[in-house]
Coordinates of C-alpha atoms and ligand atoms in Angstrom, one line a residue:
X22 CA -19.5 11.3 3.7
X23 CA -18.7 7.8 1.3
X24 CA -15.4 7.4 0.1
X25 CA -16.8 7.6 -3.2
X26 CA -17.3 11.7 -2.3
X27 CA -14.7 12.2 -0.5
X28 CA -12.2 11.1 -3.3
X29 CA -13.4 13.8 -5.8
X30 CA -13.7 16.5 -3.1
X31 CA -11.3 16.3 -0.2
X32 CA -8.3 17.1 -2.2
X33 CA -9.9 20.1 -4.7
X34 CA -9.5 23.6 -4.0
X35 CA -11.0 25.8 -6.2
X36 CA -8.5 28.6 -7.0
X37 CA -10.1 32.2 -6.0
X38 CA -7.8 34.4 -8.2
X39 CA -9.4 33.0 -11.5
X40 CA -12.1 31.1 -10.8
X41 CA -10.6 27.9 -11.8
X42 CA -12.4 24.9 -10.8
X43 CA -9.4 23.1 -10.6
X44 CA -6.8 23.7 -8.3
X45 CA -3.5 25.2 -10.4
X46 CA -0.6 23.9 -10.0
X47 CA 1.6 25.7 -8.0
X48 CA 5.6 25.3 -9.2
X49 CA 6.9 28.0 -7.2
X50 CA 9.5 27.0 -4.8
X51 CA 9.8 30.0 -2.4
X52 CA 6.6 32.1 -1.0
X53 CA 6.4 35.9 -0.5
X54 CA 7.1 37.0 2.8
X55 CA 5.8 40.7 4.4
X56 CA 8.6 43.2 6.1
X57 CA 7.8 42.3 9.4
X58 CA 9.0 38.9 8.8
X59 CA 5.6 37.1 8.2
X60 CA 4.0 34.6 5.3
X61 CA 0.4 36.1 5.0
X62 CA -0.2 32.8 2.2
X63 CA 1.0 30.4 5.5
X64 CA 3.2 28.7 3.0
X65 CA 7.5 29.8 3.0
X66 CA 9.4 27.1 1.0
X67 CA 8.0 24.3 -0.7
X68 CA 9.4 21.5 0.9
X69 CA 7.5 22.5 4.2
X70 CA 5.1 22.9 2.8
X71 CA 3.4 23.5 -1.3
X72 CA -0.7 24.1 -1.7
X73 CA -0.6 20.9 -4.0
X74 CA 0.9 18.6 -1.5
X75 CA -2.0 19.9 1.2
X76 CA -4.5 19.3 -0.8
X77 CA -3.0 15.9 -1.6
X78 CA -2.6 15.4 2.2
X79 CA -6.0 16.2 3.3
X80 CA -7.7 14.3 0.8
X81 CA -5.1 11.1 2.3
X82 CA -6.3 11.5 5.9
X83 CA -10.1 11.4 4.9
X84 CA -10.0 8.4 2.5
X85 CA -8.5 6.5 5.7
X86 CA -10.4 8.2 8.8
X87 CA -7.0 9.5 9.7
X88 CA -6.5 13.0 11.7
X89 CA -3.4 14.2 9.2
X90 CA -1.1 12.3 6.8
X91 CA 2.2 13.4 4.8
X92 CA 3.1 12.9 1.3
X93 CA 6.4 11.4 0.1
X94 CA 8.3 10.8 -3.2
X95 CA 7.9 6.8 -2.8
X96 CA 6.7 3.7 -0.8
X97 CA 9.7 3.1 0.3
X98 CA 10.5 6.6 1.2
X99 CA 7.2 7.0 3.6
X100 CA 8.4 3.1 5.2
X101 CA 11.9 4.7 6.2
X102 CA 10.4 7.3 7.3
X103 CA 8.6 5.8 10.1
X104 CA 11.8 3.5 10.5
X105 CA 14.0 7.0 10.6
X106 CA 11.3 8.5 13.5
X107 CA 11.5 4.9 15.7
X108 CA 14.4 5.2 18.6
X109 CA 17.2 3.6 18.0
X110 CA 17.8 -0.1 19.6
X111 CA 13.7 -0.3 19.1
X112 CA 12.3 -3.5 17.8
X113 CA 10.1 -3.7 15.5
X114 CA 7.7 -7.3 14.6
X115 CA 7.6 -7.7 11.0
X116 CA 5.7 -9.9 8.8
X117 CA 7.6 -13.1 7.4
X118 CA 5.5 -12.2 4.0
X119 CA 6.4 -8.7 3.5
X120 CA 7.1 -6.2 0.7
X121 CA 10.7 -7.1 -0.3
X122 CA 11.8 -3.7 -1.1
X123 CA 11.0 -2.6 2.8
X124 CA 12.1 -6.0 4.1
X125 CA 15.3 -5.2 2.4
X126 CA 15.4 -1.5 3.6
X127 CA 15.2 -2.8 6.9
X128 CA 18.3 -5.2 7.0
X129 CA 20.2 -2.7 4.7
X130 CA 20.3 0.2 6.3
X131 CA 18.6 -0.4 9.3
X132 CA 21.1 -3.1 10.4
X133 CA 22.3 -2.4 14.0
X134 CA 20.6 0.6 14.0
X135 CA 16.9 -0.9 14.9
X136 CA 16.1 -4.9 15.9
X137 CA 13.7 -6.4 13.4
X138 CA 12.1 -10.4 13.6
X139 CA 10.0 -11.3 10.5
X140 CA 7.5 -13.7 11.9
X141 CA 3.8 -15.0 10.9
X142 CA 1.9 -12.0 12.3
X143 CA -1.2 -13.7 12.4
X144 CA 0.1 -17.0 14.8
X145 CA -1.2 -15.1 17.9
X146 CA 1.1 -17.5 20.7
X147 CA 4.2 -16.6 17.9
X148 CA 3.3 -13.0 18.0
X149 CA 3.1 -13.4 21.7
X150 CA 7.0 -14.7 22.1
X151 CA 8.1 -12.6 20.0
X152 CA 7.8 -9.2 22.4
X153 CA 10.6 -8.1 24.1
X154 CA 10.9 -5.2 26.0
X155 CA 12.1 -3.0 24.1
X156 CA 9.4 -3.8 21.4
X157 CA 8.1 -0.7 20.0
X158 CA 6.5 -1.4 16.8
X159 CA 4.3 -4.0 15.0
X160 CA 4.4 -3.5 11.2
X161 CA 1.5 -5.1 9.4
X162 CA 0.7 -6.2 5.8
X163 CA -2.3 -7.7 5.0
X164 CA -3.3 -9.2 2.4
X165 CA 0.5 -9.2 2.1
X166 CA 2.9 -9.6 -0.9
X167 CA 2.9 -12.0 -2.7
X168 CA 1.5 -14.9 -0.9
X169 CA -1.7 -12.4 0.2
X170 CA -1.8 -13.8 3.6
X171 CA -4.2 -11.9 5.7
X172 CA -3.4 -10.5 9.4
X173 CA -6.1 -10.2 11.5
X174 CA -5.9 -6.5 12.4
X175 CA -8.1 -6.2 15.4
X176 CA -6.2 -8.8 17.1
X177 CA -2.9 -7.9 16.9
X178 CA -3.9 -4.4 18.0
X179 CA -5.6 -5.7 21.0
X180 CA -2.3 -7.4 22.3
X181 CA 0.1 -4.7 21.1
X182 CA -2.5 -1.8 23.5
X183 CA -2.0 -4.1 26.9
X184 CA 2.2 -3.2 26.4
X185 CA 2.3 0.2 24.6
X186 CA 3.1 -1.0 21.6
X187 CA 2.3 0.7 18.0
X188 CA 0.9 -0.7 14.9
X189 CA 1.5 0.5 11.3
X190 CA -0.2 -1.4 8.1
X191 CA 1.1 -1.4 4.8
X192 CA -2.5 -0.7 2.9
X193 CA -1.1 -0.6 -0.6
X194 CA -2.6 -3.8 -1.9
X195 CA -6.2 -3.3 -0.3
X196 CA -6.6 0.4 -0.7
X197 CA -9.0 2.3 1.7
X198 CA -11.7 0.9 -0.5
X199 CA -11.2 -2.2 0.9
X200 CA -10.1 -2.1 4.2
X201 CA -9.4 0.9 6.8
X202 CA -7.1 -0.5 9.5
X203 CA -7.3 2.9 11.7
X204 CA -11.1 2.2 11.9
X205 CA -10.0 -1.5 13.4
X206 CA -7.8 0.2 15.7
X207 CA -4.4 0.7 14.1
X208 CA -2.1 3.8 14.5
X209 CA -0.8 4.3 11.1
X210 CA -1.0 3.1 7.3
X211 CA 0.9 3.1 5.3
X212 CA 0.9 3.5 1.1
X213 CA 2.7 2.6 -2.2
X214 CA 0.7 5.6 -4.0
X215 CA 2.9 4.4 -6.9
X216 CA 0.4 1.4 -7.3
X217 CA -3.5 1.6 -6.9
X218 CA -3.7 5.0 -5.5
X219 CA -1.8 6.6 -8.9
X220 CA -3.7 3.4 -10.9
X221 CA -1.8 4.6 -14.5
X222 CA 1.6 3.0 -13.8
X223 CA 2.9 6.2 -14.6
X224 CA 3.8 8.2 -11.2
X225 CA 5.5 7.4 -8.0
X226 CA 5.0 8.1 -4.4
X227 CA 4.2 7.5 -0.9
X228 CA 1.9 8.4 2.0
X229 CA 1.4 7.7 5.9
X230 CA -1.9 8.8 7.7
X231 CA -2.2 8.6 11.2
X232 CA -5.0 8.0 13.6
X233 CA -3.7 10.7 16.3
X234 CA -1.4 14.1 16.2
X235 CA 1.2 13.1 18.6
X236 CA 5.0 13.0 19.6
X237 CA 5.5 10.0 17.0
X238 CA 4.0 11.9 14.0
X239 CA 5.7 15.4 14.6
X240 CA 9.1 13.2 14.3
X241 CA 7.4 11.4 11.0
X242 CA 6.9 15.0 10.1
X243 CA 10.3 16.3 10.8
X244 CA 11.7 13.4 8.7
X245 CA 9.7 14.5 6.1
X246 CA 10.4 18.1 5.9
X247 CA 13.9 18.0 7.0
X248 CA 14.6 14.7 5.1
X249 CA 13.1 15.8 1.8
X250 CA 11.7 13.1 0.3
X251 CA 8.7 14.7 -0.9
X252 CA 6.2 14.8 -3.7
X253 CA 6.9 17.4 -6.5
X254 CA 3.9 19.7 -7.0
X255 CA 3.0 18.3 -10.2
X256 CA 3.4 14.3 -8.7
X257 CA 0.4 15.9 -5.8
X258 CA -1.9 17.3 -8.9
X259 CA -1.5 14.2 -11.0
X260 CA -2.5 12.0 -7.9
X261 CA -5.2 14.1 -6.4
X262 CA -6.7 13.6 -10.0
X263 CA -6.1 9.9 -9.6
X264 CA -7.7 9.7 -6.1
X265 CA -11.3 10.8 -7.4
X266 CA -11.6 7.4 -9.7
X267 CA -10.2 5.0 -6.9
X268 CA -13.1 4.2 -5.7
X269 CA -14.3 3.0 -9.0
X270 CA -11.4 1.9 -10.3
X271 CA -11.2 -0.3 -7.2
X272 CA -14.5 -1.6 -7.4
X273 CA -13.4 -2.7 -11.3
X274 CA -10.5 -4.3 -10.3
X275 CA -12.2 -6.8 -6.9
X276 CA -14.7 -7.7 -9.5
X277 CA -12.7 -9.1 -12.2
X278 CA -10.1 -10.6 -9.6
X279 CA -12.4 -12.3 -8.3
X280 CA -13.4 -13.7 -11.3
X281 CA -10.3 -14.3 -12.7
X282 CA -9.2 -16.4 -9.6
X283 CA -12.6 -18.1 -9.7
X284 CA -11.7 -19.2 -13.2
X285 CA -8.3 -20.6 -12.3
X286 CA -9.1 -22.3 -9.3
X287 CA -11.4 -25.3 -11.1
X288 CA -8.4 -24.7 -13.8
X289 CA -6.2 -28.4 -14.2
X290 CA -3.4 -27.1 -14.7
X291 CA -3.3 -24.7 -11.6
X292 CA -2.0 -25.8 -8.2
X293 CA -3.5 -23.7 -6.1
X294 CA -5.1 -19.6 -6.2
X295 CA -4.5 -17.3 -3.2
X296 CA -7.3 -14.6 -3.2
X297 CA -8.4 -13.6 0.2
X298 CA -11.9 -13.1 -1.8
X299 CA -12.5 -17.1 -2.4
X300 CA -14.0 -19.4 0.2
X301 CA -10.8 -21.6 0.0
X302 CA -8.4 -19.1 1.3
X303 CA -7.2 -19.9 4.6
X304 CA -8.5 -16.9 6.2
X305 CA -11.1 -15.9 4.0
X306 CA -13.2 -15.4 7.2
X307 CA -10.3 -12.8 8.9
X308 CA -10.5 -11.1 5.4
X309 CA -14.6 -11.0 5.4
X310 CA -14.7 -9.8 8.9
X311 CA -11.7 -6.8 8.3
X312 CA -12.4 -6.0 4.2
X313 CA -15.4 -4.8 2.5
X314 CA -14.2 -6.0 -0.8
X315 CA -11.0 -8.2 -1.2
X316 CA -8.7 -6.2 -3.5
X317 CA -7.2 -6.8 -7.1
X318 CA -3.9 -8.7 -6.2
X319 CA -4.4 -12.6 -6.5
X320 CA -1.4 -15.3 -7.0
X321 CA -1.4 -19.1 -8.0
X322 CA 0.7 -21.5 -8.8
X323 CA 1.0 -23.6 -12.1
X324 CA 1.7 -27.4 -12.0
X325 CA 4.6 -28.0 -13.7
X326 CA 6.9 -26.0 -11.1
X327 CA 9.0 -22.8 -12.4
X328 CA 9.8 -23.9 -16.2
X329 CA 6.1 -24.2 -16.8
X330 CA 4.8 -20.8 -15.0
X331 CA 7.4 -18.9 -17.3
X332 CA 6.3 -20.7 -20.4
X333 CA 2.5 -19.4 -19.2
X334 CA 3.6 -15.9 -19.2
X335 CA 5.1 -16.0 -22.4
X336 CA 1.9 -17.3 -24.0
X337 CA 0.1 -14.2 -22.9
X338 CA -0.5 -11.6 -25.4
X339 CA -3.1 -9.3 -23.4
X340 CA -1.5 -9.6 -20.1
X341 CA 1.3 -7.5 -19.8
X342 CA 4.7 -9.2 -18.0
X343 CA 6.2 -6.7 -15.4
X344 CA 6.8 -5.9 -12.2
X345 CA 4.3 -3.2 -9.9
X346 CA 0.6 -3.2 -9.4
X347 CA -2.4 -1.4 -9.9
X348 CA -3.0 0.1 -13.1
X349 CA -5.3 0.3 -15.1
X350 CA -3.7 -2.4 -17.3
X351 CA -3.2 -6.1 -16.0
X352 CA 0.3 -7.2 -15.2
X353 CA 1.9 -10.5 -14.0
X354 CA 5.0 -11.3 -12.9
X355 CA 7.3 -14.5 -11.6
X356 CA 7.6 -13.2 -8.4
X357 CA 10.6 -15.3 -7.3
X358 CA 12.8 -13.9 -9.9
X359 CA 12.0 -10.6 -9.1
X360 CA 12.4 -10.9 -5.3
X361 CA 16.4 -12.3 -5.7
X362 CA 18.3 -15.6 -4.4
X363 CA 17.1 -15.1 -0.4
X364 CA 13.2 -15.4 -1.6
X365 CA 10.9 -17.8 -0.1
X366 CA 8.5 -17.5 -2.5
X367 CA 7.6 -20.9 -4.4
X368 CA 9.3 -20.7 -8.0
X369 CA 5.8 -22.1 -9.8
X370 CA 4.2 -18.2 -8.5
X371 CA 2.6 -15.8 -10.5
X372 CA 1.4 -12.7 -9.0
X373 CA -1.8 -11.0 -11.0
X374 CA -2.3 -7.5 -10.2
X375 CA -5.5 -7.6 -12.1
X376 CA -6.6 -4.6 -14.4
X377 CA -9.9 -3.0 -15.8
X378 CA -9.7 -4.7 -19.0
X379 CA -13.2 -6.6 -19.4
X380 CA -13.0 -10.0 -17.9
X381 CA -14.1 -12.3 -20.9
X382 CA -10.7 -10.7 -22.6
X383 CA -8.8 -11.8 -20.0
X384 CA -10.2 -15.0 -19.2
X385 CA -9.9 -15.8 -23.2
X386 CA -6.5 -15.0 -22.9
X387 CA -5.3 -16.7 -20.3
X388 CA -7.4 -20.1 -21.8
X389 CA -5.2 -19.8 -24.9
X390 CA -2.3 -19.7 -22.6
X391 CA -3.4 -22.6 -20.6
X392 CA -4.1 -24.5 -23.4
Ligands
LIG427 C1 5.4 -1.1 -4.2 C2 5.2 -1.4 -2.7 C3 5.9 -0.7 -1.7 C4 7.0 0.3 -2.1 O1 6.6 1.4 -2.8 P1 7.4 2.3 -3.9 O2 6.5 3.3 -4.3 O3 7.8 1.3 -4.9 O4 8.6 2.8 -3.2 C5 5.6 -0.9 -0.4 N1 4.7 -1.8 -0.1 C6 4.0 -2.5 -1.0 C7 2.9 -3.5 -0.5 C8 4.2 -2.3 -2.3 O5 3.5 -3.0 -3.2

């Protein structure tokens, strides 16, 4: 089936006891258990296991052609998770453009405990010299944050097969909408569901979906259940309700991002627009060849350097200034400021996470801005 169906049906069970064409929530905690020891519902104690977080599960593997996936309270909870299920002394290859939050998980409390580089994942020779023996994991974002440089996923997942090596993507800013890495070879995404997968900026969490059952997910599992950081039932109902408009929602948001970047590109006052979706994005044939559509997330830069991008954003009345990505509501943010002192991001960046507002709104306000 399209992902369009799956979304409203994967993740709905309709409840037999009352008819109820919506899946209840279920709050209970603890399950009831027969004499002879047994759980005749399957389900014991709800961080195991809770009918809310399986349906949210199942409808997570099929919107990325995965075989399973688990649920977790966060991004960054599902990210250490994978880090928490790696064998110590591994190292992993990260991106030199990656979520900050993660990239600062990873030399926080993963110092000494895993080897990390953060290289440009997409300079095949680098990516090359960069393997070491003990290499065990190539983490992948793409289009990343907030410079939305684009990996090409088929290519690093043909050199990492020749030496045993796995390869996890961090899908949160291209959704399965736009681009399903297990389908290019991949053997695990990863999700903010926080951001396009909630879509109302009101609800956090996290997912991983994995192409194959095997000794690698039963310890993601593990850490999941004996870690803890999971979903509560009523986080799984609010975001299997979410799920059945992503598709449309996403389709709302690529078509005024593109727009909107289209617009600022021949703008004077802008320095430069990084979409994966325009023609001068330097691997806007990569993105074509791996994306269907190319996502909500744009940045640019304003001439002027970092005094004149922060007088832009307080010019904006329609835009909303903040941090996180996609709602329904458009957001921007000076990304350098939020990312700390160690960022590499150019201080004249603004990072659009683009909403479903109608685009002549937007593009009015951002002319006013301007100008
Ligand atoms: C937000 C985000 C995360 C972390 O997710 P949280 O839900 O905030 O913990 C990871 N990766 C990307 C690309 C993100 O945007």
């Amino acid at each position: 089936m399209k992902i369009e169906t799956i979304a409203i049906h994967a993740g709905n069970h309709n409840d037999e006891n009352t008819g109820a064409v919506i899946q209840p929530i279920t709050m209970s905690t603890t399950f009831l258990r027969e004499a002879d020891g047994s759980y005749p519902s399957g389900y014991i104690y709800s961080r195991s296991a809770n009918p809310n977080r399986t349906q949210l599960e199942n409808v997570l593997a099929k919107l990325e052609n995965g075989v399973d996936a688990a649920a977790f309270s966060s991004g960054n909870a599902a990210g250490m998770s994978v880090f928490q299920s790696i064998k110590p002394g591994t190292h992993i290859i990260c991106p030199d453009d990656m979520y900050h939050g993660l990239r600062n998980q990873l030399k926080t409390l993963f110092a000494g405990i895993l080897e990390f580089d953060f290289i440009d994942t997409n300079n095949e020779e680098l990516l090359r010299s960069y393997i070491k023996p003990n290499t065990g994991l190539i983490w992948l974002e793409t289009p990343s944050n907030p410079l939305l440089k684009i990996t090409d996923i088929r290519m690093v997942v043909a050199i990492a097969r020749e030496r045993n090596i796995k390869v996890a993507v961090d899908n949160t800013f291209a959704t399965p909408v736009c681009q399903q890495p297990l389908a290019l070879g991949a053997d695990l995404v990863m999700h903010s569901s926080t951001k396009y997968f909630g879509g109302h900026s009101d609800l956090m969490g996290g997912a991983l979906i994995t192409a194959e059952k095997n000794d690698w997910w039963t310890k993601i599992r593990q850490v999941q259940e004996m870690g803890g950081a999971i979903p509560s039932p009523m986080d799984c109902y609010y975001l299997v309700r979410s799920l059945k408009t992503l598709p449309y929602r996403v389709k709302g948001h690529v078509h005024n991002a593109q727009l909107l970047s289209e617009y600022l590109e021949k703008h004077p006052k802008i320095e430069s627009v990084m979409y994966p979706g325009l023609s001068s994005h330097p691997q806007h044939e990569i993105a074509k060849s791996q994306m269907s559509a190319f996502g909500g997330m744009f940045s640019f830069c304003v001439n002027g350097g970092a005094d004149e991008a922060k007088r832009l954003i307080s010019s904006l009345g329609l835009f909303t200034v903040a941090t996180s990505l996609g709602g329904v509501e458009t957001l921007i943010e000076h990304r350098a400021s939020v990312e700390g002192p160690d960022t590499k991001t150019p201080h004249n960046l603004l990072r659009v996470s683009v909403g479903l507002e109608h685009i002549d709104d937007l593009i009015a306000d951002i002319a006013q801005a301007l100008g």
